[in-house]
XYZ file of N, CA and C in Angstrom:
561
model
N 11.428 23.918 -13.429
C 11.792 22.999 -12.136
C 10.557 21.815 -12.112
N 9.266 22.345 -12.290
C 8.199 21.119 -12.314
C 8.563 19.931 -13.340
N 8.822 20.462 -14.555
C 8.967 19.525 -15.635
C 10.009 18.619 -15.342
N 11.252 19.074 -14.822
C 12.220 18.217 -14.563
C 12.153 17.351 -13.342
N 11.549 17.874 -12.211
C 11.072 16.979 -11.211
C 9.864 16.139 -11.638
N 8.972 16.153 -12.446
C 7.946 15.461 -13.180
C 8.617 14.181 -13.741
N 9.729 14.653 -14.470
C 10.509 13.540 -15.369
C 11.185 12.574 -14.422
N 11.786 13.230 -13.379
C 12.406 12.353 -12.398
C 11.696 11.285 -11.453
N 10.291 12.044 -11.030
C 9.542 11.267 -10.568
C 8.756 10.091 -11.082
N 8.457 10.298 -12.509
C 8.163 9.439 -13.490
C 9.136 8.046 -13.297
N 10.263 8.496 -13.729
C 11.292 7.313 -13.630
C 11.349 6.516 -12.396
N 11.317 7.341 -11.210
C 11.371 6.391 -9.881
C 10.121 5.819 -9.745
N 8.766 6.319 -9.974
C 7.649 5.502 -9.792
C 7.510 4.185 -10.899
N 7.894 4.514 -11.997
C 8.054 3.446 -12.786
C 8.991 2.094 -12.439
N 10.135 2.509 -12.022
C 11.009 1.612 -11.269
C 10.327 0.821 -10.084
N 9.776 1.414 -9.167
C 8.804 1.194 -8.075
C 7.861 0.067 -8.624
N 7.090 0.425 -9.596
C 5.941 -0.326 -10.082
C 6.419 -1.557 -10.798
N 7.776 -1.831 -11.167
C 8.022 -2.910 -11.574
C 8.401 -3.977 -10.580
N 8.995 -3.318 -9.444
C 9.070 -4.175 -7.934
C 7.767 -4.735 -7.401
N 6.592 -3.939 -7.843
C 5.387 -4.110 -7.405
C 4.493 -5.096 -8.303
N 5.187 -5.766 -9.233
C 4.628 -6.518 -10.120
C 3.582 -6.003 -11.258
N 3.881 -4.766 -11.714
C 3.427 -4.200 -12.809
C 4.710 -3.680 -13.839
N 5.243 -4.686 -14.477
C 6.587 -4.451 -15.114
C 6.088 -3.748 -16.428
N 4.942 -4.016 -17.013
C 4.479 -3.236 -18.251
C 3.894 -1.762 -18.071
N 3.504 -1.715 -16.834
C 2.636 -0.314 -16.553
C 3.737 0.862 -16.925
N 3.074 1.801 -17.234
C 3.696 3.331 -17.214
C 3.137 4.358 -16.784
N 3.511 4.932 -15.861
C 3.037 6.105 -15.273
C 3.735 7.488 -15.760
N 3.104 8.521 -16.065
C 3.654 9.698 -16.462
C 2.939 10.817 -15.713
N 3.685 12.013 -16.023
C 3.056 12.960 -15.494
C 2.933 14.195 -16.654
N 1.698 14.547 -16.856
C 1.516 15.590 -17.874
C 1.316 16.943 -17.293
N 1.986 17.958 -17.844
C 1.921 19.181 -17.437
C 1.425 20.228 -18.550
N 0.246 20.874 -18.293
C -0.552 21.730 -19.436
C -0.192 23.117 -18.938
N 0.336 24.136 -19.478
C 0.778 25.521 -19.296
C -0.724 26.290 -19.348
N -0.955 26.967 -18.518
C -2.159 27.824 -18.427
C -1.838 29.258 -18.821
N -2.943 30.029 -19.548
C -2.616 31.195 -19.885
C -2.634 32.306 -18.758
N -2.992 31.754 -17.410
C -2.952 32.899 -16.405
C -2.772 32.076 -15.227
N -2.407 32.678 -13.977
C -1.753 32.015 -12.746
C -3.162 31.465 -12.004
N -3.115 30.344 -11.327
C -4.009 30.030 -10.409
C -3.244 29.678 -9.088
N -4.087 29.013 -7.945
C -3.533 28.719 -7.049
C -2.381 27.827 -6.868
N -2.221 26.956 -7.850
C -1.376 26.109 -8.035
C -0.264 26.344 -8.970
N -0.275 27.685 -9.483
C 0.712 28.097 -10.174
C 0.194 28.315 -11.716
N 0.820 27.984 -12.829
C 0.571 28.476 -13.969
C 0.559 27.372 -14.863
N 0.405 26.019 -14.314
C 0.170 25.055 -15.042
C -0.603 24.052 -14.369
N -1.299 23.147 -15.027
C -2.088 21.952 -14.706
C -1.203 20.737 -14.825
N -1.259 19.906 -13.580
C -0.753 18.790 -13.524
C -1.471 17.660 -13.301
N -1.500 16.471 -14.064
C -2.193 15.411 -14.181
C -1.473 14.097 -14.139
N -1.709 13.225 -13.417
C -1.072 11.792 -13.595
C -1.648 11.149 -14.497
N -0.911 10.162 -15.412
C -1.581 9.386 -16.456
C -0.798 7.908 -16.222
N -1.641 6.968 -16.635
C -1.389 5.762 -16.340
C -1.645 4.829 -17.491
N -0.934 3.803 -17.619
C -1.234 2.693 -18.576
C -0.611 1.615 -17.903
N -1.830 0.661 -17.720
C -1.348 -0.757 -16.853
C -0.628 -1.741 -17.804
N -0.866 -1.783 -19.056
C -0.428 -2.744 -19.943
C 0.136 -2.224 -21.027
N 1.251 -2.987 -21.725
C 2.080 -2.681 -22.538
C 0.983 -2.508 -23.953
N 1.330 -1.504 -24.692
C 0.469 -1.151 -26.098
C -0.444 -0.603 -25.765
N -0.823 -0.157 -24.501
C -1.980 0.795 -24.257
C -1.690 2.179 -24.293
N -2.465 3.381 -24.619
C -2.070 4.600 -24.602
C -2.491 5.163 -23.180
N -1.579 5.919 -22.363
C -1.710 6.371 -21.174
C -3.052 7.242 -20.874
N -3.723 6.799 -19.997
C -4.829 7.804 -19.611
C -4.958 8.146 -18.259
N -5.938 9.229 -17.816
C -5.770 9.685 -16.524
C -5.847 8.716 -15.530
N -5.049 8.651 -14.693
C -4.907 7.639 -13.610
C -6.093 7.416 -12.866
N -6.837 8.631 -12.357
C -8.136 8.507 -11.772
C -9.102 7.967 -12.495
N -9.074 7.627 -13.880
C -10.343 7.099 -14.444
C -9.912 5.766 -14.969
N -8.865 5.144 -15.052
C -8.643 4.025 -15.408
C -8.031 2.837 -14.483
N -7.476 3.536 -13.537
C -6.593 2.452 -12.536
C -7.819 1.599 -11.867
N -7.442 0.135 -11.721
C -8.094 -0.521 -10.682
C -7.812 -0.311 -9.311
N -8.542 -1.119 -8.286
C -8.165 -1.182 -6.849
C -6.699 -1.311 -6.618
N -6.383 -2.541 -7.179
C -5.030 -3.032 -6.890
C -3.952 -2.339 -7.576
N -4.264 -1.565 -8.802
C -3.195 -0.664 -9.538
C -3.161 0.342 -8.528
N -4.094 0.968 -8.104
C -4.309 2.393 -7.208
C -3.227 2.002 -6.084
N -3.603 0.779 -5.388
C -2.847 0.656 -4.277
C -1.416 0.532 -4.342
N -1.046 -0.175 -5.635
C 0.279 -0.298 -5.737
C 1.114 1.055 -6.242
N 0.393 2.067 -7.008
C 0.825 3.265 -7.558
C 0.877 4.204 -6.167
N -0.080 4.136 -5.232
C 0.277 4.729 -4.157
C 1.503 4.404 -3.208
N 1.557 3.008 -3.030
C 2.814 2.636 -2.338
C 4.185 3.039 -3.024
N 4.099 3.052 -4.436
C 5.410 3.504 -5.064
C 5.345 5.063 -4.856
N 4.508 5.744 -4.745
C 4.557 7.157 -4.587
C 4.918 7.267 -2.999
N 4.502 6.596 -2.168
C 5.029 6.734 -0.710
C 6.521 6.255 -0.544
N 6.902 5.234 -1.380
C 8.196 4.900 -1.236
C 9.302 5.719 -1.917
N 8.777 6.296 -3.084
C 9.536 7.134 -3.725
C 9.839 8.589 -2.858
N 8.622 9.271 -2.529
C 8.778 10.260 -1.899
C 9.439 10.329 -0.252
N 9.151 9.365 0.220
C 9.590 9.073 1.640
C 11.271 9.159 1.698
N 11.731 8.883 0.356
C 13.333 8.850 0.265
C 13.828 10.713 0.352
N 12.821 11.405 -0.155
C 13.273 12.747 0.128
C 12.514 13.329 1.307
N 11.402 13.184 1.697
C 10.973 13.830 2.872
C 10.521 12.766 3.850
N 11.488 12.086 4.445
C 11.521 11.074 5.438
C 10.465 11.237 6.470
N 9.295 10.805 6.180
C 8.016 10.955 7.223
C 8.411 9.929 8.372
N 8.181 10.374 9.454
C 8.153 9.393 10.572
C 7.150 8.441 10.948
N 6.040 8.432 10.450
C 4.930 7.654 10.391
C 3.978 7.898 8.973
N 3.710 6.572 8.485
C 3.443 6.550 7.285
C 1.891 5.557 7.444
N 0.676 5.887 7.277
C -0.274 4.833 7.292
C -1.019 4.300 6.162
N -1.139 3.124 6.104
C -1.812 2.504 4.739
C -3.149 1.974 5.277
N -4.247 2.461 4.690
C -5.571 1.745 5.084
C -5.897 0.835 4.030
N -5.898 -0.452 4.217
C -6.220 -1.321 3.052
C -5.364 -1.251 1.791
N -4.148 -0.999 1.911
C -3.327 -0.688 0.642
C -3.376 -1.969 -0.170
N -3.779 -3.066 0.382
C -3.567 -4.461 -0.344
C -4.917 -4.638 -1.100
N -5.838 -3.653 -1.226
C -7.064 -3.915 -2.005
C -6.837 -4.238 -3.435
N -7.409 -5.507 -3.565
C -7.360 -5.895 -5.126
C -5.968 -6.637 -5.364
N -5.046 -7.013 -4.417
C -4.097 -7.526 -4.608
C -4.006 -8.908 -4.092
N -3.366 -9.826 -4.664
C -3.250 -11.220 -4.107
C -1.920 -11.918 -4.822
N -1.838 -13.284 -4.376
C -0.898 -14.052 -5.090
C 0.616 -13.533 -4.490
N 1.328 -13.839 -5.595
C 2.996 -13.220 -5.434
C 3.131 -11.668 -5.309
N 1.939 -10.890 -5.921
C 2.003 -9.667 -5.648
C 1.973 -8.829 -4.254
N 0.991 -9.797 -3.517
C 0.870 -9.197 -2.269
C 2.302 -9.419 -1.336
N 2.967 -10.463 -1.777
C 4.125 -10.748 -1.016
C 5.327 -9.649 -1.273
N 5.144 -9.188 -2.679
C 6.041 -8.163 -3.038
C 5.627 -6.842 -2.751
N 4.474 -6.809 -2.638
C 3.856 -5.338 -2.052
C 4.261 -5.294 -0.338
N 4.056 -6.514 0.133
C 4.533 -6.794 1.783
C 5.857 -6.442 1.849
N 6.630 -7.059 1.097
C 8.171 -6.702 1.124
C 8.723 -5.296 0.958
N 7.948 -4.561 0.066
C 8.014 -3.331 -0.075
C 7.884 -2.441 1.186
N 6.781 -2.674 1.695
C 6.481 -2.086 2.801
C 7.190 -2.335 4.194
N 7.661 -3.502 4.190
C 8.738 -3.865 5.208
C 9.952 -3.086 5.002
N 10.469 -2.868 3.741
C 11.644 -2.032 3.521
C 11.510 -0.514 3.679
N 10.266 -0.081 3.611
C 9.950 1.290 3.984
C 9.690 1.338 5.517
N 9.389 0.289 6.183
C 9.462 0.232 7.754
C 10.779 0.360 8.365
N 11.814 0.231 7.637
C 13.266 0.190 7.968
C 13.610 1.597 8.292
N 12.970 2.721 7.577
C 13.270 3.821 7.632
C 12.179 4.851 8.536
N 10.867 4.289 8.560
C 9.720 5.395 8.889
C 8.751 4.143 9.623
N 8.031 4.678 10.663
C 7.052 3.679 11.191
C 5.930 3.685 10.239
N 5.528 2.397 9.911
C 4.479 1.920 8.879
C 3.173 1.397 9.908
N 2.086 2.061 9.581
C 1.017 1.445 10.201
C 0.159 0.978 9.059
N -0.406 -0.250 9.121
C -1.121 -0.836 7.970
C -2.383 -1.463 8.559
N -3.666 -0.936 7.925
C -4.784 -1.617 8.347
C -5.171 -2.757 7.307
N -5.210 -3.786 7.480
C -5.291 -4.809 6.456
C -6.230 -5.887 6.726
N -6.884 -6.632 5.899
C -7.505 -7.797 6.075
C -6.607 -9.084 5.408
N -5.313 -8.503 4.869
C -4.541 -9.727 4.249
C -3.816 -10.457 5.221
N -3.700 -11.851 5.365
C -2.918 -12.495 6.156
C -1.663 -12.426 5.952
N -1.327 -12.408 4.583
C 0.051 -12.328 4.046
C 0.831 -11.075 4.363
N 0.138 -9.789 4.043
C 0.695 -8.622 4.731
C 0.713 -8.462 6.036
N -0.033 -9.162 6.822
C 0.067 -9.249 8.314
C 1.255 -9.868 9.014
N 1.623 -10.964 8.154
C 2.771 -11.621 8.698
C 4.069 -10.732 8.443
N 4.096 -9.814 7.717
C 5.205 -8.918 7.548
C 5.387 -7.992 8.856
N 4.585 -7.896 9.632
C 4.611 -6.833 10.675
C 5.311 -7.183 11.739
N 6.275 -6.169 12.351
C 7.005 -6.336 13.446
C 5.800 -6.720 14.523
N 5.099 -5.800 14.652
C 4.009 -5.703 15.897
C 2.500 -5.951 15.166
N 1.724 -6.738 15.741
C 0.537 -7.127 15.259
C -0.580 -6.760 16.144
N -1.570 -5.784 15.887
C -2.751 -5.268 16.769
C -3.948 -5.957 16.077
N -4.755 -6.314 16.956
C -6.267 -6.568 16.433
C -7.182 -5.610 16.713
N -7.940 -5.040 15.939
C -8.717 -3.988 15.999
C -10.204 -4.478 15.902
N -11.029 -4.315 16.711
C -12.468 -4.500 16.689
C -13.375 -3.687 17.452
N -14.784 -3.807 17.265
C -15.618 -3.080 17.899
C -16.509 -3.677 18.562
N -17.023 -3.148 19.762
C -18.039 -3.782 20.572
C -19.156 -2.887 20.941
N -20.142 -3.208 21.370
C -21.363 -2.255 21.651
C -21.565 -2.509 23.092
N -21.162 -1.568 23.992
C -21.130 -1.501 25.394
C -21.637 -0.293 25.789
N -22.419 -0.198 26.996
C -23.140 0.986 27.555
C -23.907 1.757 26.446
N -24.573 1.227 25.757
C -25.333 1.842 24.564
C -24.464 2.705 23.643
N -23.120 2.341 23.548
C -22.096 3.089 22.454
C -21.626 1.763 21.814
N -20.957 2.228 20.613
C -20.020 1.301 20.048
C -18.690 1.837 20.171
N -17.798 1.074 20.675
C -16.315 1.467 20.945
C -15.421 0.452 20.183
N -14.371 1.120 19.943
C -13.380 0.443 19.276
C -12.402 0.147 20.123
N -11.795 -1.250 19.979
C -10.740 -1.840 20.940
C -9.585 -2.148 20.159
N -8.531 -1.928 20.843
C -7.169 -2.236 20.121
C -6.305 -3.376 21.037
N -5.859 -4.421 20.591
C -5.153 -5.171 21.415
C -3.819 -5.533 20.680
N -2.869 -5.525 21.389
C -1.416 -6.280 20.768
C -1.707 -7.593 21.041
N -1.238 -8.222 19.896
C -1.252 -9.707 20.136
C 0.292 -10.428 20.388
N 0.075 -11.240 21.222
C 1.121 -12.307 21.499
C 1.528 -12.934 20.420
N 2.559 -13.745 20.359
C 2.786 -14.583 18.986
C 2.015 -15.649 18.890
N 1.393 -16.303 20.018
C 0.365 -17.422 19.812
C -1.053 -16.767 19.330
N -1.287 -15.618 19.914
C -2.707 -14.739 19.386
C -2.449 -14.632 17.898
N -1.294 -14.154 17.605
C -1.006 -13.839 16.209
C -1.103 -14.885 15.203
N -0.709 -16.132 15.652
C -0.828 -17.280 14.757
C -2.499 -17.607 14.632
N -3.162 -17.405 15.668
C -4.557 -17.601 15.659
C -5.160 -16.697 14.763
N -4.971 -15.301 14.964
C -5.393 -14.190 14.068
C -5.056 -14.486 12.667
N -3.915 -14.964 12.397
C -3.516 -14.967 10.898
C -4.242 -16.445 10.307
N -4.545 -17.574 11.349
C -5.491 -18.553 10.738
C -6.706 -18.015 10.344
N -7.289 -17.297 11.602
C -8.574 -16.764 10.984
C -8.680 -15.858 9.854
N -7.634 -15.012 9.607
C -7.713 -14.321 8.517
C -7.541 -15.081 7.151
N -6.867 -16.281 7.461
C -6.800 -17.096 6.099
C -8.185 -17.795 5.927
N -9.232 -17.639 6.668
C -10.459 -18.254 6.438
C -10.807 -19.576 7.314
N -10.043 -19.700 8.387
C -10.079 -20.821 9.499
C -10.944 -20.265 10.499
N -12.324 -20.410 10.289
C -13.298 -19.880 11.203
C -12.875 -20.933 12.522
N -12.650 -22.197 12.251
C -12.282 -23.009 13.463
C -10.918 -23.274 13.346
N -10.290 -23.606 14.238
C -9.046 -23.824 14.486
C -8.489 -25.218 13.800
N -8.179 -25.137 12.508
C -8.070 -26.300 11.572
C -6.440 -26.626 11.889
N -5.857 -27.560 11.991
C -4.516 -27.743 12.009
C -3.606 -27.262 10.879
N -4.330 -27.540 9.724
C -3.430 -27.320 8.453
C -3.509 -25.646 8.376
N -4.445 -25.014 8.654
C -4.632 -23.558 8.617
C -3.496 -22.799 9.721
N -3.639 -23.506 10.852
C -2.548 -22.940 12.040
C -1.183 -23.378 11.308
N -1.103 -24.335 10.650
C 0.406 -24.587 10.279
C 0.814 -23.676 9.088
N -0.098 -23.611 8.407
C 0.143 -22.542 7.365
C 0.545 -21.274 7.664
N -0.223 -20.846 8.852
C -0.201 -19.430 9.459
C 1.246 -19.357 10.148
N 1.648 -20.484 10.664
C 3.128 -20.466 11.190
C 4.007 -20.399 10.196
N 4.024 -21.176 8.951
C 4.833 -21.112 7.918
C 5.038 -19.783 7.476
N 3.791 -19.110 7.048
C 3.773 -17.762 6.607
C 4.549 -16.826 7.528
N 4.459 -16.859 8.805
C 5.136 -16.029 9.846
C 6.682 -16.198 9.533
N 7.096 -17.438 9.578
C 8.375 -18.018 9.375
C 8.977 -17.341 8.060
N 8.129 -17.453 6.936
C 8.692 -16.879 5.725
C 9.046 -15.419 5.653
N 7.966 -14.603 6.451
C 8.172 -13.261 6.500
C 8.981 -12.908 7.190
């Protein structure tokens, strides 16, 4: 059963990786049969990954970059959520090491996932933030001799300002603000 499930999961993960701008990557699952039973059964399961065409797959944990791990994790969550519909999925900086067109594709995939589950993303990416239905600003303050975390739900105007800030606009520069507005419109 595990071998059949592993084969199906490999195919679905590889399809998802193509959507996440890793069309040449190959994900595989290796199952090594053991001589005796262990807590996880009588076999050892390990994920293998080859990010580029022509390279032999190696253990995922040893070779994947931050951006590749982010995309493999999103592929896993997307695939597994089809079978085990979680009500809430949390991604903490899933955009690590991802930029350009890839961050847009990653954002679109998360937005599709959000159609069937609640998705909470902690991100520093303006591109990913623009795809959110609701945008919160999380910050820490030191008050009464303690550090406290605050969470504010942003209005549309506050959201434009925050996305401008995320784009690197320490000051409200008109071009950065216009770019933030265009990004929100695109998303």
